[in-house]
PDB file of C-alpha atoms in Angstrom:
ATOM      1  CA  MET A  72      96.999 149.858 101.079  1.00 77.00           C
ATOM      2  CA  SER A  73      97.248 149.738 104.836  1.00 80.00           C
ATOM      3  CA  PHE A  74      94.444 151.308 106.787  1.00 90.00           C
ATOM      4  CA  ASP A  75      95.077 154.445 108.823  1.00 91.00           C
ATOM      5  CA  ARG A  76      92.619 157.380 109.781  1.00 93.00           C
ATOM      6  CA  SER A  77      95.056 160.247 109.065  1.00 95.00           C
ATOM      7  CA  ILE A  78      93.786 162.901 106.841  1.00 97.00           C
ATOM      8  CA  LYS A  79      94.568 162.157 103.120  1.00 98.00           C
ATOM      9  CA  ILE A  80      94.125 164.517 100.212  1.00 98.00           C
ATOM     10  CA  ALA A  81      93.098 162.895  96.902  1.00 98.00           C
ATOM     11  CA  PRO A  82      93.243 165.526  94.016  1.00 98.00           C
ATOM     12  CA  SER A  83      90.575 164.860  91.472  1.00 97.00           C
ATOM     13  CA  ILE A  84      92.029 164.716  87.882  1.00 97.00           C
ATOM     14  CA  LEU A  85      88.777 166.276  86.570  1.00 94.00           C
ATOM     15  CA  SER A  86      90.440 169.439  87.394  1.00 95.00           C
ATOM     16  CA  ALA A  87      93.797 168.621  85.892  1.00 97.00           C
ATOM     17  CA  ASP A  88      95.111 169.533  82.217  1.00 97.00           C
ATOM     18  CA  PHE A  89      93.546 166.663  80.105  1.00 96.00           C
ATOM     19  CA  ALA A  90      96.211 167.007  77.727  1.00 96.00           C
ATOM     20  CA  ASN A  91      98.887 166.264  80.251  1.00 96.00           C
ATOM     21  CA  PHE A  92      97.349 163.734  82.769  1.00 97.00           C
ATOM     22  CA  GLY A  93     100.593 161.683  83.274  1.00 98.00           C
ATOM     23  CA  GLN A  94     102.604 164.770  83.901  1.00 98.00           C
ATOM     24  CA  GLU A  95      99.867 166.309  86.163  1.00 98.00           C
ATOM     25  CA  ILE A  96      99.592 163.328  88.265  1.00 98.00           C
ATOM     26  CA  GLU A  97     103.391 163.078  88.698  1.00 98.00           C
ATOM     27  CA  ALA A  98     103.458 166.698  89.791  1.00 98.00           C
ATOM     28  CA  VAL A  99     100.574 166.505  92.210  1.00 98.00           C
ATOM     29  CA  GLU A 100     101.993 163.477  93.830  1.00 98.00           C
ATOM     30  CA  ALA A 101     105.325 165.040  94.011  1.00 98.00           C
ATOM     31  CA  GLN A 102     103.693 168.114  95.741  1.00 98.00           C
ATOM     32  CA  GLY A 103     102.090 165.811  98.402  1.00 98.00           C
ATOM     33  CA  ALA A 104      99.135 164.290  97.099  1.00 98.00           C
ATOM     34  CA  ASP A 105      98.041 161.147  99.187  1.00 98.00           C
ATOM     35  CA  TRP A 106      95.793 159.443  96.602  1.00 98.00           C
ATOM     36  CA  ILE A 107      94.664 160.130  93.008  1.00 98.00           C
ATOM     37  CA  HIS A 108      90.906 160.461  92.353  1.00 98.00           C
ATOM     38  CA  VAL A 109      89.409 159.492  89.014  1.00 98.00           C
ATOM     39  CA  ASP A 110      85.756 160.699  88.355  1.00 96.00           C
ATOM     40  CA  VAL A 111      84.197 158.272  85.918  1.00 97.00           C
ATOM     41  CA  MET A 112      80.587 159.577  84.371  1.00 96.00           C
ATOM     42  CA  ASP A 113      78.664 158.101  81.987  1.00 96.00           C
ATOM     43  CA  GLY A 114      76.124 160.820  80.726  1.00 95.00           C
ATOM     44  CA  HIS A 115      73.410 158.681  82.129  1.00 95.00           C
ATOM     45  CA  PHE A 116      73.612 158.194  85.846  1.00 95.00           C
ATOM     46  CA  VAL A 117      75.029 161.694  85.947  1.00 94.00           C
ATOM     47  CA  PRO A 118      74.847 164.665  83.451  1.00 90.00           C
ATOM     48  CA  ASN A 119      78.394 164.338  82.277  1.00 92.00           C
ATOM     49  CA  LEU A 120      80.724 162.203  80.290  1.00 94.00           C
ATOM     50  CA  THR A 121      84.354 161.787  81.252  1.00 95.00           C
ATOM     51  CA  PHE A 122      86.747 158.629  81.545  1.00 94.00           C
ATOM     52  CA  GLY A 123      86.752 154.952  80.750  1.00 96.00           C
ATOM     53  CA  PRO A 124      88.924 151.898  81.473  1.00 98.00           C
ATOM     54  CA  PRO A 125      91.420 152.901  78.654  1.00 98.00           C
ATOM     55  CA  LEU A 126      92.334 156.111  80.305  1.00 97.00           C
ATOM     56  CA  CYS A 127      92.605 154.521  83.740  1.00 98.00           C
ATOM     57  CA  LYS A 128      95.019 152.001  82.268  1.00 98.00           C
ATOM     58  CA  ALA A 129      97.038 154.713  80.464  1.00 98.00           C
ATOM     59  CA  ILE A 130      97.493 156.893  83.660  1.00 98.00           C
ATOM     60  CA  ARG A 131      97.980 153.899  86.110  1.00 98.00           C
ATOM     61  CA  LYS A 132     101.907 153.740  85.356  1.00 98.00           C
ATOM     62  CA  HIS A 133     102.046 157.381  86.464  1.00 98.00           C
ATOM     63  CA  ILE A 134     100.446 156.751  89.845  1.00 98.00           C
ATOM     64  CA  ASN A 135     102.552 155.858  92.782  1.00 98.00           C
ATOM     65  CA  THR A 136     100.038 156.247  95.527  1.00 98.00           C
ATOM     66  CA  VAL A 137      96.489 154.891  95.335  1.00 98.00           C
ATOM     67  CA  MET A 138      94.336 154.917  92.287  1.00 98.00           C
ATOM     68  CA  ASP A 139      90.824 155.824  93.674  1.00 98.00           C
ATOM     69  CA  VAL A 140      88.192 155.266  90.938  1.00 98.00           C
ATOM     70  CA  HIS A 141      84.833 156.687  91.569  1.00 98.00           C
ATOM     71  CA  LEU A 142      82.201 155.014  89.167  1.00 98.00           C
ATOM     72  CA  MET A 143      79.244 157.495  88.602  1.00 97.00           C
ATOM     73  CA  ILE A 144      77.826 155.026  86.082  1.00 98.00           C
ATOM     74  CA  ALA A 145      74.737 152.848  85.874  1.00 97.00           C
ATOM     75  CA  PRO A 146      74.765 149.862  85.557  1.00 97.00           C
ATOM     76  CA  VAL A 147      77.954 149.307  87.407  1.00 98.00           C
ATOM     77  CA  ASP A 148      78.407 145.540  87.288  1.00 98.00           C
ATOM     78  CA  PRO A 149      79.277 144.902  83.709  1.00 98.00           C
ATOM     79  CA  TYR A 150      82.298 147.346  83.891  1.00 98.00           C
ATOM     80  CA  ILE A 151      83.930 146.066  87.297  1.00 98.00           C
ATOM     81  CA  ASP A 152      86.461 143.758  85.747  1.00 98.00           C
ATOM     82  CA  ALA A 153      87.552 146.334  83.075  1.00 98.00           C
ATOM     83  CA  PHE A 154      88.318 149.047  85.759  1.00 98.00           C
ATOM     84  CA  ALA A 155      90.008 146.503  87.915  1.00 98.00           C
ATOM     85  CA  ASP A 156      91.984 145.282  85.083  1.00 98.00           C
ATOM     86  CA  ALA A 157      93.007 148.865  84.323  1.00 98.00           C
ATOM     87  CA  GLY A 158      94.734 149.086  87.892  1.00 98.00           C
ATOM     88  CA  ALA A 159      92.059 150.610  90.219  1.00 98.00           C
ATOM     89  CA  ASP A 160      92.972 150.113  93.840  1.00 98.00           C
ATOM     90  CA  VAL A 161      89.688 151.485  95.101  1.00 98.00           C
ATOM     91  CA  LEU A 162      86.566 151.198  93.160  1.00 98.00           C
ATOM     92  CA  THR A 163      83.529 152.879  94.256  1.00 98.00           C
ATOM     93  CA  ALA A 164      79.864 152.506  93.186  1.00 98.00           C
ATOM     94  CA  HIS A 165      76.929 154.395  94.134  1.00 98.00           C
ATOM     95  CA  LEU A 166      74.138 153.028  96.353  1.00 97.00           C
ATOM     96  CA  GLU A 167      71.588 154.731  93.877  1.00 96.00           C
ATOM     97  CA  ALA A 168      72.982 153.049  90.730  1.00 95.00           C
ATOM     98  CA  GLY A 169      71.429 149.703  90.964  1.00 92.00           C
ATOM     99  CA  PRO A 170      68.936 147.404  92.909  1.00 92.00           C
ATOM    100  CA  HIS A 171      71.703 144.995  94.068  1.00 95.00           C
ATOM    101  CA  ILE A 172      74.505 146.947  95.689  1.00 96.00           C
ATOM    102  CA  HIS A 173      75.491 143.987  97.816  1.00 96.00           C
ATOM    103  CA  ARG A 174      76.203 142.071  94.757  1.00 97.00           C
ATOM    104  CA  THR A 175      78.037 145.007  93.277  1.00 98.00           C
ATOM    105  CA  LEU A 176      80.357 145.246  96.274  1.00 98.00           C
ATOM    106  CA  GLN A 177      80.996 141.530  96.339  1.00 98.00           C
ATOM    107  CA  ALA A 178      82.119 141.895  92.671  1.00 98.00           C
ATOM    108  CA  ILE A 179      84.478 144.695  93.378  1.00 98.00           C
ATOM    109  CA  ARG A 180      86.215 142.689  96.146  1.00 98.00           C
ATOM    110  CA  GLY A 181      86.307 139.670  93.972  1.00 98.00           C
ATOM    111  CA  ALA A 182      88.133 141.645  91.034  1.00 98.00           C
ATOM    112  CA  GLY A 183      90.856 142.478  93.769  1.00 98.00           C
ATOM    113  CA  CYS A 184      89.930 145.994  94.666  1.00 98.00           C
ATOM    114  CA  LYS A 185      88.852 147.700  97.817  1.00 98.00           C
ATOM    115  CA  ALA A 186      85.207 148.193  97.695  1.00 98.00           C
ATOM    116  CA  GLY A 187      83.738 151.890  97.977  1.00 98.00           C
ATOM    117  CA  LEU A 188      80.235 152.913  98.358  1.00 98.00           C
ATOM    118  CA  ALA A 189      79.110 156.305  97.457  1.00 98.00           C
ATOM    119  CA  LEU A 190      76.183 158.226  98.829  1.00 97.00           C
ATOM    120  CA  ASN A 191      74.412 161.361  97.023  1.00 96.00           C
ATOM    121  CA  PRO A 192      73.397 164.222  99.198  1.00 96.00           C
ATOM    122  CA  GLY A 193      69.764 163.196  99.256  1.00 95.00           C
ATOM    123  CA  THR A 194      70.534 159.730 100.378  1.00 96.00           C
ATOM    124  CA  GLY A 195      70.479 158.792 103.922  1.00 95.00           C
ATOM    125  CA  ILE A 196      72.731 156.281 105.911  1.00 96.00           C
ATOM    126  CA  GLU A 197      69.809 154.106 107.047  1.00 94.00           C
ATOM    127  CA  ASP A 198      70.291 151.650 103.912  1.00 91.00           C
ATOM    128  CA  ILE A 199      73.947 150.883 104.417  1.00 94.00           C
ATOM    129  CA  GLU A 200      73.989 149.282 107.883  1.00 93.00           C
ATOM    130  CA  TYR A 201      73.775 145.789 106.468  1.00 94.00           C
ATOM    131  CA  LEU A 202      76.640 146.700 103.963  1.00 97.00           C
ATOM    132  CA  LEU A 203      79.240 148.005 106.435  1.00 97.00           C
ATOM    133  CA  ASP A 204      81.162 144.484 106.433  1.00 95.00           C
ATOM    134  CA  MET A 205      81.209 144.706 102.733  1.00 97.00           C
ATOM    135  CA  VAL A 206      82.882 148.078 102.074  1.00 98.00           C
ATOM    136  CA  ASP A 207      86.243 149.497 102.710  1.00 98.00           C
ATOM    137  CA  LEU A 208      85.512 153.098 102.069  1.00 98.00           C
ATOM    138  CA  ILE A 209      82.144 155.144 102.048  1.00 98.00           C
ATOM    139  CA  CYS A 210      82.145 158.264  99.909  1.00 98.00           C
ATOM    140  CA  VAL A 211      79.797 161.063 101.021  1.00 98.00           C
ATOM    141  CA  MET A 212      78.956 163.395  98.039  1.00 96.00           C
ATOM    142  CA  THR A 213      78.873 166.866  99.244  1.00 96.00           C
ATOM    143  CA  VAL A 214      77.861 168.186  95.821  1.00 94.00           C
ATOM    144  CA  ASN A 215      75.419 166.557  93.409  1.00 90.00           C
ATOM    145  CA  PRO A 216      77.612 164.267  91.265  1.00 84.00           C
ATOM    146  CA  GLY A 217      78.230 165.192  87.647  1.00 76.00           C
ATOM    147  CA  PHE A 218      80.317 168.320  87.623  1.00 68.00           C
ATOM    148  CA  GLY A 219      83.450 169.855  89.375  1.00 66.00           C
ATOM    149  CA  GLY A 220      83.527 173.191  91.093  1.00 66.00           C
ATOM    150  CA  GLN A 221      80.171 173.096  92.819  1.00 73.00           C
ATOM    151  CA  LYS A 222      79.073 174.770  96.060  1.00 83.00           C
ATOM    152  CA  PHE A 223      79.556 172.442  99.345  1.00 92.00           C
ATOM    153  CA  ILE A 224      76.164 171.130 100.686  1.00 94.00           C
ATOM    154  CA  HIS A 225      76.554 171.864 104.551  1.00 95.00           C
ATOM    155  CA  SER A 226      73.669 169.343 105.608  1.00 95.00           C
ATOM    156  CA  GLN A 227      76.294 166.421 104.758  1.00 97.00           C
ATOM    157  CA  VAL A 228      78.396 167.356 107.766  1.00 97.00           C
ATOM    158  CA  ASP A 229      75.743 165.736 110.273  1.00 97.00           C
ATOM    159  CA  LYS A 230      75.479 162.852 107.861  1.00 98.00           C
ATOM    160  CA  VAL A 231      79.219 162.102 108.215  1.00 98.00           C
ATOM    161  CA  ARG A 232      78.915 162.367 112.001  1.00 98.00           C
ATOM    162  CA  LYS A 233      76.256 159.997 112.264  1.00 98.00           C
ATOM    163  CA  LEU A 234      78.023 157.682 109.710  1.00 98.00           C
ATOM    164  CA  ARG A 235      81.208 157.854 111.676  1.00 97.00           C
ATOM    165  CA  ALA A 236      79.352 156.532 114.840  1.00 97.00           C
ATOM    166  CA  MET A 237      77.731 153.834 112.917  1.00 97.00           C
ATOM    167  CA  ILE A 238      81.125 152.604 111.373  1.00 97.00           C
ATOM    168  CA  GLY A 239      82.654 152.316 114.899  1.00 96.00           C
ATOM    169  CA  ASP A 240      86.091 150.637 115.083  1.00 95.00           C
ATOM    170  CA  ARG A 241      85.556 148.975 111.502  1.00 97.00           C
ATOM    171  CA  PRO A 242      88.454 149.766 109.192  1.00 97.00           C
ATOM    172  CA  ILE A 243      86.491 151.978 106.865  1.00 98.00           C
ATOM    173  CA  HIS A 244      87.407 155.366 105.214  1.00 98.00           C
ATOM    174  CA  ILE A 245      84.961 158.144 105.005  1.00 98.00           C
ATOM    175  CA  GLU A 246      85.752 159.952 101.912  1.00 98.00           C
ATOM    176  CA  ILE A 247      84.302 163.406 101.057  1.00 98.00           C
ATOM    177  CA  ASP A 248      83.720 164.402  97.416  1.00 96.00           C
ATOM    178  CA  GLY A 249      82.610 168.119  96.655  1.00 92.00           C
ATOM    179  CA  GLY A 250      83.446 171.527  97.544  1.00 92.00           C
ATOM    180  CA  ILE A 251      86.421 170.593  99.773  1.00 95.00           C
ATOM    181  CA  THR A 252      88.530 173.874 100.489  1.00 95.00           C
ATOM    182  CA  PRO A 253      90.559 175.135 103.659  1.00 97.00           C
ATOM    183  CA  GLU A 254      87.196 176.357 104.805  1.00 97.00           C
ATOM    184  CA  THR A 255      85.164 173.125 104.510  1.00 96.00           C
ATOM    185  CA  ALA A 256      87.902 170.585 105.129  1.00 97.00           C
ATOM    186  CA  PRO A 257      87.915 171.208 108.919  1.00 98.00           C
ATOM    187  CA  LEU A 258      84.123 170.685 109.327  1.00 97.00           C
ATOM    188  CA  MET A 259      84.327 167.146 107.606  1.00 97.00           C
ATOM    189  CA  ALA A 260      87.566 166.237 109.457  1.00 98.00           C
ATOM    190  CA  GLU A 261      86.095 167.119 112.674  1.00 97.00           C
ATOM    191  CA  ALA A 262      82.818 164.872 111.851  1.00 98.00           C
ATOM    192  CA  GLY A 263      84.973 161.805 111.132  1.00 98.00           C
ATOM    193  CA  ALA A 264      86.159 162.049 107.322  1.00 98.00           C
ATOM    194  CA  ASP A 265      89.811 161.016 106.596  1.00 98.00           C
ATOM    195  CA  VAL A 266      89.811 161.120 102.808  1.00 98.00           C
ATOM    196  CA  LEU A 267      89.198 164.432 101.261  1.00 98.00           C
ATOM    197  CA  VAL A 268      88.702 164.753  97.474  1.00 97.00           C
ATOM    198  CA  ALA A 269      89.662 168.138  96.018  1.00 96.00           C
ATOM    199  CA  GLY A 270      89.739 169.326  92.415  1.00 94.00           C
ATOM    200  CA  SER A 271      89.849 173.012  91.759  1.00 93.00           C
ATOM    201  CA  ALA A 272      90.980 173.649  95.307  1.00 95.00           C
ATOM    202  CA  VAL A 273      94.233 171.790  94.543  1.00 98.00           C
ATOM    203  CA  PHE A 274      94.934 172.389  90.829  1.00 98.00           C
ATOM    204  CA  LYS A 275      94.250 176.205  90.821  1.00 97.00           C
ATOM    205  CA  GLY A 276      96.982 178.344  90.125  1.00 97.00           C
ATOM    206  CA  GLY A 277      99.393 175.677  89.127  1.00 97.00           C
ATOM    207  CA  SER A 278     100.537 173.686  86.034  1.00 97.00           C
ATOM    208  CA  VAL A 279     102.917 171.042  84.961  1.00 97.00           C
ATOM    209  CA  SER A 280     105.490 173.685  84.419  1.00 97.00           C
ATOM    210  CA  ASN A 281     104.805 175.480  87.734  1.00 98.00           C
ATOM    211  CA  PRO A 282     103.616 172.712  90.050  1.00 98.00           C
ATOM    212  CA  ALA A 283     104.589 174.637  93.313  1.00 98.00           C
ATOM    213  CA  PRO A 284     101.015 175.960  93.831  1.00 98.00           C
ATOM    214  CA  TYR A 285      99.693 172.226  93.814  1.00 98.00           C
ATOM    215  CA  GLY A 286     101.975 171.678  96.993  1.00 98.00           C
ATOM    216  CA  GLU A 287     100.744 175.262  98.571  1.00 98.00           C
ATOM    217  CA  ASN A 288      97.139 174.336  97.994  1.00 98.00           C
ATOM    218  CA  ILE A 289      97.503 170.656  99.546  1.00 98.00           C
ATOM    219  CA  ARG A 290      99.333 171.992 102.415  1.00 98.00           C
ATOM    220  CA  ALA A 291      96.516 174.664 102.947  1.00 98.00           C
ATOM    221  CA  ILE A 292      93.899 172.003 103.231  1.00 98.00           C
ATOM    222  CA  LYS A 293      96.032 169.923 105.524  1.00 97.00           C
ATOM    223  CA  ALA A 294      97.033 172.812 107.684  1.00 98.00           C
ATOM    224  CA  SER A 295      93.368 173.659 108.140  1.00 98.00           C
ATOM    225  CA  VAL A 296      92.508 170.232 109.609  1.00 96.00           C
ATOM    226  CA  ALA A 297      95.676 170.042 111.810  1.00 87.00           C
TER     227      ALA A 297
END
């Protein structure tokens, strides 16, 4: 993974056809996806259950871009090696998920992954100043984590702008997760984000047998930030 600040679209497989993950991933990559985003939820840290390391390992062979694994789980540390072994390129943990996030970020890098740090909508950026040299990506949640298809929280635009200023010239991606559409994407790109996670906004209207809408949806988001 070489670093660049160009806008990248990371479709969330939470909105894909669960019975056809491999084909869905191949279809959405062929239609222009830059990364593949995998939402891992534990029914404890967030009110939903989704995927574990075996699923990540199973889909890894279908991913030719970047496997971006977002751990909405607590505790995180006991599962880092399993997700790294499953093939994650980026492994993101929540600041709110445990008391020793510095140690968690060290462990993620130690397992050979890029280290991501996620922030819930109600979390400020004051606590991450001393973590910036430990992270490769900061994921700003623009919905409350746990479910797809929620409404974008506009207060996070200002958070991203301040975060971008804090990062300066460090090679850190700013990822936005939640409510990304052609209407909200420009707000985040202008504020300084470069990775946009989109679920229903990418997968709506298409299927494995009719993947063209995936490409149309991805291009619409990219065109909105051009």
